[in-house]
Amino acid sequence: EAQVTQNPRYLITVTGKKLTVTCSQNMNHEYMSWYRQDPGLGLRQIYYSMNVEVTDKGDVPEGYKVSRKEKRNFPLILESPSPNQTSLYFCASSLRGFHEQYFGPGTRLTVT
Amino acid sequence: GENVEQHPSTLSVQEGDSAVIKCTYSDSASNYFPWYKQELGKGPQLIIDIRSNVGEKKDQRIAVTLNKTAKHFSLHITETQPEDSAVYFCAASANTDKLIFGTGTRLQVFP
């Protein structure tokens, strides 16, 4: 089944404790992206990747890191999480460019 | 940069009625306008999109219209059903790298 998977789905952590949210797609898509969703703010892009070893900042990149060593994986890294990073995170992928993005099921992160 | 405004934030309709959600964008160079539907507990899913060289596109009960002069586009859902209840997001893009999303509309369809 073609899909985007994220792990974990739920995570509660404390301020400053490094964490990684994994994202994987099995559709051989070139484009991958991370978004955060907050009430009243919609979806905001954190980072995106046009292809392996190519990443770029979205609209809200502060406090996040990403890497794209393999085509199928695009992990999101929070080196020192803070409470303002409490949010619902979505990974997405598309065959080429940002058109027709497929979204993962989301990761709900709480930072206390 | 691009900015997308979406209205209304909530919309309640009776089953069988029509629903309309409107978005405006700021960058006149925008040329791609998708709509995503997000059901409870799931990620957004693309339901329809339109490019700037087309004024209207229809897919069964869903249609999108684009007015480039006024810089706004709308989603129209006819004969609404309870399964249409979800959060809908519009988006716009003026380049090949990323989308800018609206803030979402929560649609409730009452039986």
mmCIF file of C-alpha atoms in Angstrom:
data_model
loop_
_atom_site.group_PDB
_atom_site.id
_atom_site.type_symbol
_atom_site.label_atom_id
_atom_site.label_comp_id
_atom_site.label_asym_id
_atom_site.label_seq_id
_atom_site.Cartn_x
_atom_site.Cartn_y
_atom_site.Cartn_z
ATOM 1 C CA GLU A 1 0.000 0.000 0.000
ATOM 2 C CA ALA A 2 1.321 3.427 -1.006
ATOM 3 C CA GLN A 3 1.723 5.513 2.126
ATOM 4 C CA VAL A 4 3.642 7.961 4.247
ATOM 5 C CA THR A 5 4.405 6.704 7.745
ATOM 6 C CA GLN A 6 5.437 8.712 10.783
ATOM 7 C CA ASN A 7 6.743 7.575 14.137
ATOM 8 C CA PRO A 8 5.950 8.068 16.870
ATOM 9 C CA ARG A 9 2.302 9.104 16.551
ATOM 10 C CA TYR A 10 2.252 10.617 20.033
ATOM 11 C CA LEU A 11 5.144 11.937 22.088
ATOM 12 C CA ILE A 12 5.361 13.733 25.405
ATOM 13 C CA THR A 13 8.797 15.013 26.329
ATOM 14 C CA VAL A 14 10.541 17.614 28.466
ATOM 15 C CA THR A 15 12.265 20.821 27.512
ATOM 16 C CA GLY A 16 15.763 20.311 26.130
ATOM 17 C CA LYS A 17 15.619 16.557 25.524
ATOM 18 C CA LYS A 18 16.612 15.874 21.912
ATOM 19 C CA LEU A 19 14.099 13.954 19.840
ATOM 20 C CA THR A 20 13.621 12.679 16.308
ATOM 21 C CA VAL A 21 10.380 12.102 14.446
ATOM 22 C CA THR A 22 10.812 9.707 11.561
ATOM 23 C CA CYS A 23 9.067 9.923 8.209
ATOM 24 C CA SER A 24 9.173 7.326 5.477
ATOM 25 C CA GLN A 25 7.425 6.978 2.103
ATOM 26 C CA ASN A 26 7.240 3.966 -0.197
ATOM 27 C CA MET A 27 6.215 5.749 -3.405
ATOM 28 C CA ASN A 28 9.677 6.705 -4.687
ATOM 29 C CA HIS A 29 8.741 10.369 -4.325
ATOM 30 C CA GLU A 30 11.389 13.024 -4.818
ATOM 31 C CA TYR A 31 9.767 15.797 -2.781
ATOM 32 C CA MET A 32 9.273 15.568 0.975
ATOM 33 C CA SER A 33 8.212 18.177 3.476
ATOM 34 C CA TRP A 34 7.437 18.781 7.131
ATOM 35 C CA TYR A 35 4.550 20.911 8.385
ATOM 36 C CA ARG A 36 3.252 21.897 11.762
ATOM 37 C CA GLN A 37 -0.432 22.484 12.412
ATOM 38 C CA ASP A 38 -1.580 24.832 15.145
ATOM 39 C CA PRO A 39 -5.125 26.029 15.918
ATOM 40 C CA GLY A 40 -5.990 29.165 13.968
ATOM 41 C CA LEU A 41 -2.721 29.069 12.026
ATOM 42 C CA GLY A 42 -3.326 26.261 9.565
ATOM 43 C CA LEU A 43 -0.410 24.309 8.139
ATOM 44 C CA ARG A 44 2.986 25.952 8.129
ATOM 45 C CA GLN A 45 5.978 24.494 6.363
ATOM 46 C CA ILE A 46 9.078 23.793 8.438
ATOM 47 C CA TYR A 47 11.532 22.285 5.945
ATOM 48 C CA TYR A 48 11.334 20.634 2.570
ATOM 49 C CA SER A 49 13.542 18.531 0.336
ATOM 50 C CA MET A 50 13.444 18.447 -3.450
ATOM 51 C CA ASN A 51 15.601 15.307 -3.566
ATOM 52 C CA VAL A 52 18.314 13.354 -1.753
ATOM 53 C CA GLU A 53 20.869 15.601 -0.059
ATOM 54 C CA VAL A 54 18.844 18.723 -0.976
ATOM 55 C CA THR A 55 16.963 20.466 1.835
ATOM 56 C CA ASP A 56 15.691 23.992 2.309
ATOM 57 C CA LYS A 57 13.945 26.078 4.940
ATOM 58 C CA GLY A 58 10.231 26.626 4.923
ATOM 59 C CA ASP A 59 8.412 29.376 6.794
ATOM 60 C CA VAL A 60 9.096 28.277 10.386
ATOM 61 C CA PRO A 61 12.468 26.444 10.474
ATOM 62 C CA GLU A 62 13.806 27.804 13.788
ATOM 63 C CA GLY A 63 14.527 25.053 16.298
ATOM 64 C CA TYR A 64 14.323 22.211 13.765
ATOM 65 C CA LYS A 65 16.776 20.223 11.669
ATOM 66 C CA VAL A 66 16.247 17.733 8.871
ATOM 67 C CA SER A 67 18.324 15.414 6.733
ATOM 68 C CA ARG A 68 17.699 13.535 3.484
ATOM 69 C CA LYS A 69 20.291 10.818 3.160
ATOM 70 C CA GLU A 70 17.924 8.390 1.461
ATOM 71 C CA LYS A 71 15.079 9.051 -0.906
ATOM 72 C CA ARG A 72 12.449 7.356 1.268
ATOM 73 C CA ASN A 73 13.324 8.911 4.651
ATOM 74 C CA PHE A 74 13.101 12.476 5.920
ATOM 75 C CA PRO A 75 13.507 12.677 9.715
ATOM 76 C CA LEU A 76 12.682 15.806 11.698
ATOM 77 C CA ILE A 77 15.089 16.553 14.546
ATOM 78 C CA LEU A 78 14.458 18.808 17.529
ATOM 79 C CA GLU A 79 17.849 19.302 19.174
ATOM 80 C CA SER A 80 16.502 21.164 22.216
ATOM 81 C CA PRO A 81 12.689 21.141 22.233
ATOM 82 C CA SER A 82 10.821 23.983 23.884
ATOM 83 C CA PRO A 83 7.133 24.281 24.889
ATOM 84 C CA ASN A 84 6.369 26.487 21.856
ATOM 85 C CA GLN A 85 7.132 23.456 19.677
ATOM 86 C CA THR A 86 4.131 21.645 21.109
ATOM 87 C CA SER A 87 2.111 20.997 17.966
ATOM 88 C CA LEU A 88 0.746 18.473 15.488
ATOM 89 C CA TYR A 89 3.378 17.595 12.889
ATOM 90 C CA PHE A 90 2.797 16.222 9.406
ATOM 91 C CA CYS A 91 5.220 14.782 6.917
ATOM 92 C CA ALA A 92 4.246 14.857 3.242
ATOM 93 C CA SER A 93 5.680 13.635 -0.040
ATOM 94 C CA SER A 94 5.001 14.057 -3.730
ATOM 95 C CA LEU A 95 6.399 12.648 -6.919
ATOM 96 C CA ARG A 96 7.939 15.873 -8.122
ATOM 97 C CA GLY A 97 7.676 19.350 -6.639
ATOM 98 C CA PHE A 98 4.961 20.193 -4.155
ATOM 99 C CA HIS A 99 1.947 19.228 -6.269
ATOM 100 C CA GLU A 100 -0.344 16.427 -5.124
ATOM 101 C CA GLN A 101 1.259 15.899 -1.760
ATOM 102 C CA TYR A 102 0.483 12.780 0.251
ATOM 103 C CA PHE A 103 0.387 13.411 3.978
ATOM 104 C CA GLY A 104 1.276 11.086 6.814
ATOM 105 C CA PRO A 105 -1.083 10.483 9.758
ATOM 106 C CA GLY A 106 0.563 13.092 11.977
ATOM 107 C CA THR A 107 2.638 13.161 15.170
ATOM 108 C CA ARG A 108 1.241 14.947 18.189
ATOM 109 C CA LEU A 109 4.140 16.363 20.211
ATOM 110 C CA THR A 110 3.847 17.846 23.681
ATOM 111 C CA VAL A 111 6.863 19.545 25.255
ATOM 112 C CA THR A 112 6.555 20.306 28.979
ATOM 113 C CA GLY B 1 5.836 36.525 0.339
ATOM 114 C CA GLU B 2 2.570 34.807 -0.378
ATOM 115 C CA ASN B 3 -0.279 35.116 2.120
ATOM 116 C CA VAL B 4 -3.535 33.144 1.952
ATOM 117 C CA GLU B 5 -6.682 34.119 3.848
ATOM 118 C CA GLN B 6 -9.534 31.650 4.230
ATOM 119 C CA HIS B 7 -13.161 32.230 5.252
ATOM 120 C CA PRO B 8 -15.230 31.233 7.079
ATOM 121 C CA SER B 9 -13.395 29.470 9.869
ATOM 122 C CA THR B 10 -16.477 27.354 10.649
ATOM 123 C CA LEU B 11 -19.444 26.473 8.475
ATOM 124 C CA SER B 12 -22.549 24.500 9.382
ATOM 125 C CA VAL B 13 -24.993 23.304 6.740
ATOM 126 C CA GLN B 14 -27.930 20.962 6.515
ATOM 127 C CA GLU B 15 -27.448 17.741 4.595
ATOM 128 C CA GLY B 16 -28.276 18.318 0.945
ATOM 129 C CA ASP B 17 -27.443 22.023 1.016
ATOM 130 C CA SER B 18 -24.432 23.580 -0.701
ATOM 131 C CA ALA B 19 -21.276 24.804 1.033
ATOM 132 C CA VAL B 20 -18.872 27.453 -0.205
ATOM 133 C CA ILE B 21 -15.432 28.232 1.212
ATOM 134 C CA LYS B 22 -13.469 31.234 -0.035
ATOM 135 C CA CYS B 23 -9.775 32.059 -0.123
ATOM 136 C CA THR B 24 -7.830 35.103 -1.205
ATOM 137 C CA TYR B 25 -4.138 35.232 -2.029
ATOM 138 C CA SER B 26 -1.673 38.094 -2.165
ATOM 139 C CA ASP B 27 0.931 37.139 -4.781
ATOM 140 C CA SER B 28 -0.321 37.776 -8.303
ATOM 141 C CA ALA B 29 2.296 35.321 -9.584
ATOM 142 C CA SER B 30 0.523 32.392 -7.864
ATOM 143 C CA ASN B 31 -0.408 29.753 -10.384
ATOM 144 C CA TYR B 32 -1.424 26.622 -8.468
ATOM 145 C CA PHE B 33 -4.365 26.340 -6.044
ATOM 146 C CA PRO B 34 -5.128 23.017 -4.344
ATOM 147 C CA TRP B 35 -7.757 22.138 -1.756
ATOM 148 C CA TYR B 36 -7.130 19.571 0.978
ATOM 149 C CA LYS B 37 -9.624 17.791 3.220
ATOM 150 C CA GLN B 38 -8.600 16.702 6.702
ATOM 151 C CA GLU B 39 -10.797 14.208 8.512
ATOM 152 C CA LEU B 40 -10.579 13.830 12.261
ATOM 153 C CA GLY B 41 -7.324 12.187 13.346
ATOM 154 C CA LYS B 42 -5.911 11.983 9.828
ATOM 155 C CA GLY B 43 -3.548 13.888 7.588
ATOM 156 C CA PRO B 44 -4.837 16.253 4.888
ATOM 157 C CA GLN B 45 -5.803 14.702 1.570
ATOM 158 C CA LEU B 46 -5.866 16.458 -1.790
ATOM 159 C CA ILE B 47 -9.423 16.631 -3.154
ATOM 160 C CA ILE B 48 -9.120 19.006 -6.093
ATOM 161 C CA ASP B 49 -6.699 21.535 -7.545
ATOM 162 C CA ILE B 50 -6.722 24.201 -10.233
ATOM 163 C CA ARG B 51 -4.049 26.032 -12.191
ATOM 164 C CA SER B 52 -4.101 29.651 -13.202
ATOM 165 C CA ASN B 53 -4.886 28.970 -16.851
ATOM 166 C CA VAL B 54 -8.274 27.499 -15.892
ATOM 167 C CA GLY B 55 -11.226 29.392 -14.419
ATOM 168 C CA GLU B 56 -13.222 26.454 -13.091
ATOM 169 C CA LYS B 57 -12.789 22.746 -12.440
ATOM 170 C CA LYS B 58 -15.379 20.228 -11.352
ATOM 171 C CA ASP B 59 -15.234 16.713 -9.950
ATOM 172 C CA GLN B 60 -18.638 15.217 -9.150
ATOM 173 C CA ARG B 61 -20.055 17.249 -6.227
ATOM 174 C CA ILE B 62 -16.937 19.367 -5.796
ATOM 175 C CA ALA B 63 -15.949 22.387 -7.870
ATOM 176 C CA VAL B 64 -13.310 25.075 -7.594
ATOM 177 C CA THR B 65 -13.474 28.508 -9.217
ATOM 178 C CA LEU B 66 -10.629 30.946 -9.702
ATOM 179 C CA ASN B 67 -10.790 34.706 -10.240
ATOM 180 C CA LYS B 68 -7.261 35.855 -11.047
ATOM 181 C CA THR B 69 -8.216 39.518 -11.317
ATOM 182 C CA ALA B 70 -9.632 39.584 -7.802
ATOM 183 C CA LYS B 71 -7.043 37.065 -6.554
ATOM 184 C CA HIS B 72 -9.524 34.743 -4.961
ATOM 185 C CA PHE B 73 -10.636 31.160 -5.394
ATOM 186 C CA SER B 74 -13.488 29.153 -3.911
ATOM 187 C CA LEU B 75 -14.470 25.570 -3.139
ATOM 188 C CA HIS B 76 -18.070 24.611 -3.817
ATOM 189 C CA ILE B 77 -19.596 21.414 -2.448
ATOM 190 C CA THR B 78 -23.101 20.587 -3.642
ATOM 191 C CA GLU B 79 -25.587 18.136 -2.117
ATOM 192 C CA THR B 80 -23.553 17.902 1.062
ATOM 193 C CA GLN B 81 -23.466 14.655 3.010
ATOM 194 C CA PRO B 82 -22.434 13.921 6.611
ATOM 195 C CA GLU B 83 -19.169 12.393 5.339
ATOM 196 C CA ASP B 84 -18.230 15.804 3.944
ATOM 197 C CA SER B 85 -17.768 16.972 7.547
ATOM 198 C CA ALA B 86 -14.063 17.771 7.938
ATOM 199 C CA VAL B 87 -11.562 20.621 7.983
ATOM 200 C CA TYR B 88 -10.807 22.032 4.538
ATOM 201 C CA PHE B 89 -7.609 23.876 3.655
ATOM 202 C CA CYS B 90 -6.930 25.985 0.605
ATOM 203 C CA ALA B 91 -3.385 26.691 -0.548
ATOM 204 C CA ALA B 92 -1.548 28.720 -3.164
ATOM 205 C CA SER B 93 1.865 28.707 -4.718
ATOM 206 C CA ALA B 94 3.807 31.161 -6.835
ATOM 207 C CA ASN B 95 6.878 28.996 -7.348
ATOM 208 C CA THR B 96 7.906 25.396 -7.656
ATOM 209 C CA ASP B 97 9.108 24.818 -4.105
ATOM 210 C CA LYS B 98 6.301 25.205 -1.606
ATOM 211 C CA LEU B 99 2.667 25.794 -0.801
ATOM 212 C CA ILE B 100 1.210 28.408 1.498
ATOM 213 C CA PHE B 101 -1.885 27.140 3.276
ATOM 214 C CA GLY B 102 -4.930 28.988 4.556
ATOM 215 C CA THR B 103 -6.004 28.664 8.168
ATOM 216 C CA GLY B 104 -8.711 26.077 7.503
ATOM 217 C CA THR B 105 -12.511 25.840 7.558
ATOM 218 C CA ARG B 106 -14.322 23.370 9.776
ATOM 219 C CA LEU B 107 -17.375 22.162 7.869
ATOM 220 C CA GLN B 108 -20.177 20.414 9.752
ATOM 221 C CA VAL B 109 -22.983 18.775 7.819
ATOM 222 C CA PHE B 110 -26.030 18.019 9.953
ATOM 223 C CA PRO B 111 -28.352 15.153 8.965
#
